XYZ file of C-alpha atoms in Angstrom:
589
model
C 0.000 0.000 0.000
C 1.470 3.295 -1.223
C 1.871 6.079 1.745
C 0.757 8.864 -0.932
C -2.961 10.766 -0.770
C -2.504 12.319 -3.642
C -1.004 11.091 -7.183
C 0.427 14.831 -8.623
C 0.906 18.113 -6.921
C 0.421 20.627 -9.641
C 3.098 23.964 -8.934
C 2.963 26.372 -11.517
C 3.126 30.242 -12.028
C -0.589 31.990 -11.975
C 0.070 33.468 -14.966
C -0.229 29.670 -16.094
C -3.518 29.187 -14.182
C -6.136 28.823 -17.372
C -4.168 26.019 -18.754
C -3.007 24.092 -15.853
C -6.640 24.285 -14.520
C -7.503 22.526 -17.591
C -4.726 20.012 -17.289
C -5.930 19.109 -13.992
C -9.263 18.319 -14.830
C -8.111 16.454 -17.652
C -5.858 14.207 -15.216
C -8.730 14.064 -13.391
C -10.646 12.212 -15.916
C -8.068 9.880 -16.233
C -8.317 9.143 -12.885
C -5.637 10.739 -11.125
C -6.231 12.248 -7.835
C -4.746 15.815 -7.940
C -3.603 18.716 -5.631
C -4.578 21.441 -7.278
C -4.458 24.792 -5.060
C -7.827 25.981 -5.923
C -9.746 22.817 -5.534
C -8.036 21.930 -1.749
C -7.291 25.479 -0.230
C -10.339 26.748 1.367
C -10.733 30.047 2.706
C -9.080 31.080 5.929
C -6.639 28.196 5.479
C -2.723 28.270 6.240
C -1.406 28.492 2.811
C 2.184 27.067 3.565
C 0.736 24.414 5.503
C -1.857 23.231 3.089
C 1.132 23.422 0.302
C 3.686 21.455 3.239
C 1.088 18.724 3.379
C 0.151 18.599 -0.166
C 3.940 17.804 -1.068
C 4.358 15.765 1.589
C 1.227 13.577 0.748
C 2.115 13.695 -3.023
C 4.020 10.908 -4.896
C 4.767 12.661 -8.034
C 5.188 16.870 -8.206
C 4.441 18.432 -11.551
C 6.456 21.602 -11.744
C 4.837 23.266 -15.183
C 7.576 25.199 -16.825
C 7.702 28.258 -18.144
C 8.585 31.906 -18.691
C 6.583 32.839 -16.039
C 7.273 30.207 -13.733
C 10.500 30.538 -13.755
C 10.414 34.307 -12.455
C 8.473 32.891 -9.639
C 9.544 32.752 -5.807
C 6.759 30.831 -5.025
C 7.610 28.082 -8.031
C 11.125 28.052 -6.948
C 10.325 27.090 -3.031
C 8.177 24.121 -3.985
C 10.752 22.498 -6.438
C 13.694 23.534 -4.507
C 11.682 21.706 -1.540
C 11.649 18.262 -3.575
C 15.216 18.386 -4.563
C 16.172 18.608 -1.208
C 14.193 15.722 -0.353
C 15.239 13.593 -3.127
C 18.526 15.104 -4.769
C 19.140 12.045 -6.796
C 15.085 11.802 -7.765
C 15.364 8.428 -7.281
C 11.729 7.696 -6.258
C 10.673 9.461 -9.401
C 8.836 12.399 -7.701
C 9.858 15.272 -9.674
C 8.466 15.700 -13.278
C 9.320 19.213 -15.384
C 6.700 20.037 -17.597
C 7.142 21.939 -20.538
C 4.090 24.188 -20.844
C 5.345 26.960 -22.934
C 8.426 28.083 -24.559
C 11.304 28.870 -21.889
C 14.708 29.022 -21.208
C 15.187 26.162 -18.597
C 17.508 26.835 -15.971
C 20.559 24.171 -15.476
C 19.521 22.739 -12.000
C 16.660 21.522 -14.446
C 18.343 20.168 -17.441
C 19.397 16.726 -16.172
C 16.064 15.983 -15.493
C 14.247 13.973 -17.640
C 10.972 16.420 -18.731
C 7.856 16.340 -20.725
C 7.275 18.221 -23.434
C 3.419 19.131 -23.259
C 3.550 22.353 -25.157
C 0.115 23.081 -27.558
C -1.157 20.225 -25.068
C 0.621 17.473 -27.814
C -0.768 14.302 -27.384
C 2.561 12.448 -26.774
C 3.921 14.577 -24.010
C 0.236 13.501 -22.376
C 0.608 10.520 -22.382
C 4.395 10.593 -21.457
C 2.705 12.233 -18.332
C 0.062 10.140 -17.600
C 1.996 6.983 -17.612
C 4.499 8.719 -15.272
C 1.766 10.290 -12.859
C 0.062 6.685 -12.198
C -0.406 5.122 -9.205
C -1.845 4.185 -5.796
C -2.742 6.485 -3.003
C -3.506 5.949 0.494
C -6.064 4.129 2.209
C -9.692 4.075 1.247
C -10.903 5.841 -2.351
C -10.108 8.742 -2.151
C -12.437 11.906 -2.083
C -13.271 12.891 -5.644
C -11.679 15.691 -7.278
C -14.342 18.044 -7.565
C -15.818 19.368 -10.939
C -15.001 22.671 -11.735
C -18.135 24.265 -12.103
C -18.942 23.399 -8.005
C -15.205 23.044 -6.701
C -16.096 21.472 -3.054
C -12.968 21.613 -1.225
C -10.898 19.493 1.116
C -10.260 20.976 4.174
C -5.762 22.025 4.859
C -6.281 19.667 8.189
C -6.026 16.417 5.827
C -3.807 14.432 8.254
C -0.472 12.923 6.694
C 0.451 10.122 8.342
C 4.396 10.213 7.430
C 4.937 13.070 9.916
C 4.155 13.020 13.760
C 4.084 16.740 15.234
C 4.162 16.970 18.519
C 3.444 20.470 21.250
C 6.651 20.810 23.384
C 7.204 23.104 26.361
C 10.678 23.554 27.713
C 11.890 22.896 30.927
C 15.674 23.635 30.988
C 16.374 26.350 33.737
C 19.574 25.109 35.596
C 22.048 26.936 38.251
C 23.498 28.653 35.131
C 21.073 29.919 33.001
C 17.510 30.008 32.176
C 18.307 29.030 28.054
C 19.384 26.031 26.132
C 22.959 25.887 26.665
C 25.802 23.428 25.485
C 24.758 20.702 28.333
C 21.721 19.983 27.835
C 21.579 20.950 24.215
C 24.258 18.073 23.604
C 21.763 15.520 25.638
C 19.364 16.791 22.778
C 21.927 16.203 20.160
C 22.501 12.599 21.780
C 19.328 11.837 21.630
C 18.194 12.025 18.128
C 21.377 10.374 17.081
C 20.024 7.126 18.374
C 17.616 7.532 15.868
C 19.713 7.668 12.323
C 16.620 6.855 10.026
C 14.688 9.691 11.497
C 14.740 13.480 10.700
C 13.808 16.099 13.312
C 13.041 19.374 12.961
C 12.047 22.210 15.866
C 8.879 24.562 14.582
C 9.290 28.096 16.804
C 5.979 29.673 16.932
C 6.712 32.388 19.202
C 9.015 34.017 16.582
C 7.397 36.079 13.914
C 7.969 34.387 11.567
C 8.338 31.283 12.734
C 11.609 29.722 13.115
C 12.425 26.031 12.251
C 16.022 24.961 13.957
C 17.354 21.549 13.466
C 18.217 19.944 16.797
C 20.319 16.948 15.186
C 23.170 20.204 15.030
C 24.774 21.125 18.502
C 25.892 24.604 16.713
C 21.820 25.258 15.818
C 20.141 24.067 19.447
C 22.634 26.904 21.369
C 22.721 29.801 18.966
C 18.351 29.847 18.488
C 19.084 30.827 22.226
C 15.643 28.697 23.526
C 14.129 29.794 26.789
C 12.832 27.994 29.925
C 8.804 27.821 29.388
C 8.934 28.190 25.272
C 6.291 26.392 23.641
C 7.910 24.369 20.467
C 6.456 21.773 17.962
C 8.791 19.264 17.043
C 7.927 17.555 13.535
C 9.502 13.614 13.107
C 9.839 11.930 10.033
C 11.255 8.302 9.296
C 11.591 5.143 10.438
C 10.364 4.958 14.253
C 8.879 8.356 14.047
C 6.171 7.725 16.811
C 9.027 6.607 19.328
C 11.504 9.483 18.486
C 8.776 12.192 18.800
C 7.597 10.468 21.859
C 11.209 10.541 23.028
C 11.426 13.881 22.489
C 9.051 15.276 24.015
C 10.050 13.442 27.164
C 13.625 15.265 26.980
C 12.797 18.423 26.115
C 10.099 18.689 28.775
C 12.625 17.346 31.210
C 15.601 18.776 31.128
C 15.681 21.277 34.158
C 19.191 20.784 36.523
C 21.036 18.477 33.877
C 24.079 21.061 33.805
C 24.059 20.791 37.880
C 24.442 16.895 37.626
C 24.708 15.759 34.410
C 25.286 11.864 35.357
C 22.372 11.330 37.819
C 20.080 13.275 35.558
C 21.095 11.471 32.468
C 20.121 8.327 34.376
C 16.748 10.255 35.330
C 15.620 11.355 31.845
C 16.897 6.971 30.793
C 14.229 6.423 33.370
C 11.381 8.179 31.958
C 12.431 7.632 28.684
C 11.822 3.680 29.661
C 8.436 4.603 31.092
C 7.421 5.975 27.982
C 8.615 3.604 25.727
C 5.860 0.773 27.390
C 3.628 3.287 26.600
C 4.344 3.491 22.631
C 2.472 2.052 19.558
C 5.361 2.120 17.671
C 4.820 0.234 13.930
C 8.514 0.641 12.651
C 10.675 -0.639 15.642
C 13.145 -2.574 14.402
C 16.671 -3.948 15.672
C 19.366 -1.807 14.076
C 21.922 -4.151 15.446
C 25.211 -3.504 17.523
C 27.367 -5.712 15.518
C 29.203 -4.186 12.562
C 30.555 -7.657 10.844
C 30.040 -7.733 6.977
C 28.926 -11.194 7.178
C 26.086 -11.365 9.631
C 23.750 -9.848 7.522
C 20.742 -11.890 6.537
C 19.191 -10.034 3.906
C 19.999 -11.096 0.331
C 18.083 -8.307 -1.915
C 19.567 -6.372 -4.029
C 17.328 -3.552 -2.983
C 18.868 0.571 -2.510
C 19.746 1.592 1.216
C 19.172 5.395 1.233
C 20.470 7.713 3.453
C 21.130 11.510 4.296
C 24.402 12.347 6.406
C 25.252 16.176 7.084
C 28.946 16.201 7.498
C 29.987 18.196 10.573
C 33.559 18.719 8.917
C 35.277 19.414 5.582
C 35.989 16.635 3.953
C 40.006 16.246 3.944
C 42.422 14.312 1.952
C 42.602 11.856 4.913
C 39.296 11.111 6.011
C 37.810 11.553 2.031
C 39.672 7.875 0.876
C 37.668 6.394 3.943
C 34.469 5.822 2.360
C 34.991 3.814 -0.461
C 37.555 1.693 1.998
C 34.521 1.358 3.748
C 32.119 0.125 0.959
C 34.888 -2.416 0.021
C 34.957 -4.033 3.799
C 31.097 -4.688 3.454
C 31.616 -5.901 -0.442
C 28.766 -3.038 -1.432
C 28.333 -0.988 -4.808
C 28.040 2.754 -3.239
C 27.304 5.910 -4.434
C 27.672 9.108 -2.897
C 26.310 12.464 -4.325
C 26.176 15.946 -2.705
C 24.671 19.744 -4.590
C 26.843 22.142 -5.191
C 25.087 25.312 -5.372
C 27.163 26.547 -8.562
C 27.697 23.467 -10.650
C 25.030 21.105 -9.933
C 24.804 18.038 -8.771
C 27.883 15.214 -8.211
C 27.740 11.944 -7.939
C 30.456 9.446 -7.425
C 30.515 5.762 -7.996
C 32.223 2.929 -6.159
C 32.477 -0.813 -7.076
C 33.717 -3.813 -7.217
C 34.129 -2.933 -11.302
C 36.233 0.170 -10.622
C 38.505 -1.931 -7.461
C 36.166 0.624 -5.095
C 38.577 3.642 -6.577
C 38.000 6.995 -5.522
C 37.557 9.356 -8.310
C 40.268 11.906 -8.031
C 37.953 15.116 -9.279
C 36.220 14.837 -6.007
C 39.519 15.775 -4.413
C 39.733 19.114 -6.213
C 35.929 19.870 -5.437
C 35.419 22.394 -2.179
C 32.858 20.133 0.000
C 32.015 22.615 2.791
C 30.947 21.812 6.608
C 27.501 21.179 6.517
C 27.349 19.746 3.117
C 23.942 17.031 3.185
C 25.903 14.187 1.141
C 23.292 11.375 -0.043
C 24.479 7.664 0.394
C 23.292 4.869 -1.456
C 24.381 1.490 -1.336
C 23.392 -2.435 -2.951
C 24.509 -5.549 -1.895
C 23.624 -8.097 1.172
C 25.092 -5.653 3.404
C 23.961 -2.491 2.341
C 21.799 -1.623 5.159
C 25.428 -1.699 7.401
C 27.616 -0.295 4.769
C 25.266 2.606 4.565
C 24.736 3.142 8.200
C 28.678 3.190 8.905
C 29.116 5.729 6.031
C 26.336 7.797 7.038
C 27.932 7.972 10.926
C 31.542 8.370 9.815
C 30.557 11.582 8.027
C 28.101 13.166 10.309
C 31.035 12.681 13.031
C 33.705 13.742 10.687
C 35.553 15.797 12.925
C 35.961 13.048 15.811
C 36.871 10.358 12.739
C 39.277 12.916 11.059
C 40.796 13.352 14.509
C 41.346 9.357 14.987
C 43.016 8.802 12.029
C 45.671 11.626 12.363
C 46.300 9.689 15.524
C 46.442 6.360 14.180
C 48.325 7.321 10.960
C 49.559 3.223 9.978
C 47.660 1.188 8.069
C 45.053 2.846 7.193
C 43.533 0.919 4.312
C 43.706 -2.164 6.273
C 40.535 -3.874 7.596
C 41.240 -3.566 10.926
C 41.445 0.058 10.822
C 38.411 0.286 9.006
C 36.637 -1.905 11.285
C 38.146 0.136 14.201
C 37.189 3.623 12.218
C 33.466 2.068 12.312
C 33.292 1.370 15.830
C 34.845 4.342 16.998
C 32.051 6.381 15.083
C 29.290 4.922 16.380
C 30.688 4.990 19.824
C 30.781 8.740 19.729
C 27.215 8.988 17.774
C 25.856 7.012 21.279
C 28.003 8.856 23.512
C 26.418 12.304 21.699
C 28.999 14.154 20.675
C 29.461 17.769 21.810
C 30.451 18.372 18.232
C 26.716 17.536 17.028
C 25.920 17.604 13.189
C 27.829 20.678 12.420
C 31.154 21.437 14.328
C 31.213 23.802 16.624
C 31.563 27.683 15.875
C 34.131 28.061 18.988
C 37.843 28.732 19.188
C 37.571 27.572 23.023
C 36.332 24.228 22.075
C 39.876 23.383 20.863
C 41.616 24.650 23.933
C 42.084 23.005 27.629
C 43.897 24.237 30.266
C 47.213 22.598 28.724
C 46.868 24.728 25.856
C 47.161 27.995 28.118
C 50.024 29.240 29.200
C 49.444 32.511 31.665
C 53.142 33.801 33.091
C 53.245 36.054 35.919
C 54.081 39.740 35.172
C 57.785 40.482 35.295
C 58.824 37.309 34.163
C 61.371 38.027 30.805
C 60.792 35.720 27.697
C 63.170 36.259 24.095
C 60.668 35.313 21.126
C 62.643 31.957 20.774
C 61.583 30.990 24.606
C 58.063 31.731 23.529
C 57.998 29.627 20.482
C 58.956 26.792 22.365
C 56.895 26.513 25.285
C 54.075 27.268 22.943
C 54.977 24.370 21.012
C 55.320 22.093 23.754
C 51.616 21.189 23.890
C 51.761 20.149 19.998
C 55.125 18.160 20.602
C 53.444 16.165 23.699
C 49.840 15.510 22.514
C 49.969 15.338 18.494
C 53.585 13.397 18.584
C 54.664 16.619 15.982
C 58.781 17.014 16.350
C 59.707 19.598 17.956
C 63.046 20.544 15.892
C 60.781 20.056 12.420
C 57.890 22.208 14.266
C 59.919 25.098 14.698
C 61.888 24.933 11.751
C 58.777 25.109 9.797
C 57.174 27.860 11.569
C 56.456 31.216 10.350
C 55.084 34.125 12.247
C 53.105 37.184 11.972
C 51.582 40.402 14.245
C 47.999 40.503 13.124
C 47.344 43.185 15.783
C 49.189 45.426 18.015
C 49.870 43.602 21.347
C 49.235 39.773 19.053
C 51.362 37.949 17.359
C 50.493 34.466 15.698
C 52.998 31.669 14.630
C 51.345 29.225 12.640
C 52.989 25.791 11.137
C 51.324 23.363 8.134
C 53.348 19.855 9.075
C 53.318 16.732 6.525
C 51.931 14.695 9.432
C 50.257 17.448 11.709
C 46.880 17.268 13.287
C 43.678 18.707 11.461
C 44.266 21.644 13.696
C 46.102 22.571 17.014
C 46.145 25.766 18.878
C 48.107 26.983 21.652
C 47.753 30.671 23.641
C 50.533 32.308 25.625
C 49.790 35.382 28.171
C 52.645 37.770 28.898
C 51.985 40.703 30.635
C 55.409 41.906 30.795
C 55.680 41.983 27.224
C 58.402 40.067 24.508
C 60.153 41.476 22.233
C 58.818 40.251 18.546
C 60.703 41.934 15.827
C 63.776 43.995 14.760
C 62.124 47.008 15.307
C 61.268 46.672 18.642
C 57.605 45.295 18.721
C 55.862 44.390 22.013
C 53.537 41.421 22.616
C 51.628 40.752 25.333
C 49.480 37.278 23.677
C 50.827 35.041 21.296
C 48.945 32.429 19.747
C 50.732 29.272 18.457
C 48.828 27.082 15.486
C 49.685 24.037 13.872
C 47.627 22.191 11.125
C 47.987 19.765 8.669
C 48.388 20.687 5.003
C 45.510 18.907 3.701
C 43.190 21.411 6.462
C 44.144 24.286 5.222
C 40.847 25.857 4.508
C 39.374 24.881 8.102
C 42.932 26.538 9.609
C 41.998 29.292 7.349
C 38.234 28.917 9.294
C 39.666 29.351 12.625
C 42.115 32.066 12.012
C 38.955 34.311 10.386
C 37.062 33.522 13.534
C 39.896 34.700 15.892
C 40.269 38.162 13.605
C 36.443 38.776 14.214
C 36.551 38.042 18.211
C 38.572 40.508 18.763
C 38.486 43.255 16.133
C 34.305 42.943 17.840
C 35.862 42.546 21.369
C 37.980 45.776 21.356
C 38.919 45.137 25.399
C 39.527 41.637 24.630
C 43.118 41.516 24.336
C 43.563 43.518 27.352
C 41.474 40.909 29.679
C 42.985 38.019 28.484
C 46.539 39.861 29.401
C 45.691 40.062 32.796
C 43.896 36.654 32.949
C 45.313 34.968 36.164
C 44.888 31.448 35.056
C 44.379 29.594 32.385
C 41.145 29.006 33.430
C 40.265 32.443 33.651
C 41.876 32.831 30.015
C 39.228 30.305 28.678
C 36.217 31.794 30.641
C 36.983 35.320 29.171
C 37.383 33.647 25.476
C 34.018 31.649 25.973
C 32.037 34.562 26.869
C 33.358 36.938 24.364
C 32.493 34.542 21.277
C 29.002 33.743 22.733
C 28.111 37.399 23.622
C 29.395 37.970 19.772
C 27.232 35.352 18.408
C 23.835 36.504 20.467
C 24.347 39.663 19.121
C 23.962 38.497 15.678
C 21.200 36.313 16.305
């Protein structure tokens, strides 16, 4: 049974109205049950929602084509709206039609369209035989005739999403907003569900806000308050559950900064209680086990998934995927939109050895990038869910191979690479979906060095203790390190020394505080803070990140240099850089 109510949305421009009217009611006739605007949208109605639900409830979307349409905002939301959902239009939900003559654009040219143009009898039935098919549940209402259009009502209820009324309880000894703590419990939480999408609807905000609380970066920059009334929308596999889950969380999470152990063990509790209570029709075992031969499933069937990578995608961690999709013996392909050339899509086989194509390599593949994975075989459903968790915790994976550096195409490191990733996807990550705007999320109190005030330092003294840190916890050489460093004043009082090693971690960064001041150039120059990074060569760009964000912090923190001078720990040092990049990041929200 098909989970569609409708067989064909019908978007189009209203310049286009006449004919498309008259292309409905011909589908009609053939039987076709259509969402047409001005046969479902009554009155009074929400007309985003009605539209939301129509697409949702729709298995095939007709976008009519033409010069009109194409000059449309409204057009362009409800076909940009299916490519994100289906980027690959795999499920054959996406049908250009050619209505008039136009100039179609090129995010439209690979798509296979009908030519319907004087109403030709070919491009009809072209579109008929691709707009057939079952819809949900009983017979469905009849379109209604033109000349008395009786119309459905916007509250047709979609069964594919669950929506859920949420009001948050989060008020702690720190604050009364979501903050990192409970935010990454949040985060946590709807990674244990990687077949389900969640998405937060803010209807206090005007207009309404949607925030995606799958991204750690998202949940603490929206800047949600105690008492907020939220709906939460779930789609996927165990939809009921996750919602339900949800809602238990986010209506629970009062004093989890205070104790964070005992109340993650509270909120288990009542998460347990709930689950007893739940009619859930999609629970499944996802299985702990990440062996490519316990699979029973023989089909040859697609695995589909969705994975929004929380990193760039580096020259390290980028050969890891098709390593992966050999270990399980699966055909995968992996295909991601860039917003200037188009779509990508990259193969690997058994018939190509599982090779990377090098043109990815020179491609730009940004943090936050949605990458589609596909993969066949008897494992697929495994293969897919360990690509799917080794991007979306790219940062942590990149990380563990820089560490690991040996044998990194052999099966036991991809077998440890898999297990590692889903150990930090139960563990909930603070990273999240998308890594974390902070510079102070790099740094602990071993990369802060605050020296008392009189105490005399030569630049050469400074390089090294700063580069102690990378020497003891990255295994970089110390003699190599400093040979390869170079060195700059970006501001008066700060001086950075920055180093791109063969071998060097994604990215390392060391502070030093002195107050008395250290001599930095040939001209006399006086520094009071020195910063000290090292990166490897392949992260450039994400060095490149960091070094942007530490130009904004303080050229918007004027008085920011001088506190951290007189910081009298290195405690204190972080607590003064935390504040100043959240105050700077509420202000632009």
């Amino acid at each position: 049974m098909s989970e569609f109510t409708y067989d064909v949305f019908l978007s189009y421009n209203s310049e286009d109205k006449q004919a498309v009217r008259h292309l409905a009611q011909r589908m009609q006739k053939a039987g076709l049950n259509v969402w047409f605007d001005e046969w479902v949208i009554s009155p009074g109605d929400d007309i985003f929602l009605a539209i939301e639900r129509g697409l949702e409830g729709s298995r095939v979307l007709v976008l009519c084509m033409s010069a009109a349409a194409f000059g449309s905002d409204w057009v362009a939301l409800e076909r940009s709206t299916v490519l994100f959902r289906d980027p690959l239009n795999l499920e054959r939900r996406f049908i250009p039609l050619i209505l008039s003559d136009c100039n179609i654009p090129d995010t439209l040219r690979r798509y296979n369209h009908v030519d319907y143009r004087n109403e030709n009898e070919a491009g009809w039935e072209k579109l008929l035989t691709a707009s057939k098919g079952t819809c949900t549940g009983a017979t469905p209402t009849p379109t209604p005739p033109p000349s008395q259009p009786q119309k459905h009502r916007s509250s047709l209820a979609v069964p594919t999403v669950i929506r859920v009324r949420c009001k948050l309880n989060c008020r702690d000894a720190y604050s009364n907003m979501l903050h990192l703590r409970p935010a990454s419990y949040i985060v946590g939480l709807c990674a244990k569900f990687p077949r389900t999408e969640f998405r937060i609807i803010r209807h206090q905000r005007s207009p309404s806000e949607e925030v995606n609380p799958t991204s750690i970066a998202d949940l603490t920059i929206a800047c949600f308050e105690h008492g907020e009334d939220v709906t939460v929308e779930v789609t996927g596999k165990c939809r009921s559950m996750a919602a339900q889950f949800f809602k238990v969380a986010w209506e629970n999470l009062d004093n989890y900064a205070n104790d964070p152990v005992s109340n993650k063990a509270r909120l288990t509790k009542l998460i347990d209680e709930a689950f007893g209570e739940i009619d859930e029709p999609d629970i499944e075992d996802f299985g702990s086990g990440i062996s490519p031969e316990i699979e029973q499933t023989t089909s040859d069937d697609c695995c589909r998934s969705v994975a929004t990578i929380n990193d760039r995608l580096h020259n390290l961690s980028l050969p890891m995927i098709p390593l992966i999709a050999r270990y399980f013996k699966c055909r995968t392909h992996v295909a991601f939109d860039d917003r200037d050339h188009g779509i990508y899509l990259f193969e690997m086989e058994a018939e190509n050895g599982f090779a990377l194509d090098t043109r990815i390599m020179n491609l730009v593949i940004e943090v936050g990038t949605r990458i589609t994975v596909l993969t066949w075989g008897p494992n697929r459903f495994k293969a897919n869910d360990s690509i799917k968790t080794v991007l979306e915790y790219l940062w942590e994976c990149d990380a563990w191979l820089r560490e690991r550096r040996l044998h990194l195409e052999s099966d036991a490191t991809i077998r440890d690479l898999i297990e590692y990733a889903h150990a930090r996807r139960l563990e909930g990550s603070e990273f999240g979906y998308v890594q974390n705007p902070f510079l102070s999320n790099l740094l602990t109190p071993k990369h802060v060095f605050v020296n008392l005030a009189g105490s005399v330092f030569s630049k050469e003294e400074v390089l090294r203790q700063l580069a102690a840190p990378h020497v003891g916890l990255n295994g970089v050489e110390l003699f190599s390190l400093l040979n390869t460093m170079r060195d700059l004043v970006i501001r008066e009082g700060l001086a950075l020394a920055h180093a791109a090693m063969e071998n060097g971690p994604r990215i390392s960064i060391t502070f030093g505080v002195y107050p008395s001041g250290v001599v930095w150039s040939d001209s006399g120059q006086s520094i009071s803070l020195v910063a000290m990074v090292v990166f490897a060569k392949d992260t450039y760009k994400t060095w490149l990140d960091f070094m942007r964000k530490m130009a904004i912090v303080f050229r918007q923190n004027p008085t920011l240099l001088e506190q951290l001078t007189w910081s009298r720990n290195s405690e204190e040092f972080l607590l003064k850089l935390r504040q100043a990049e959240t105050s700077m990041i509420k202000q632009k929200t």
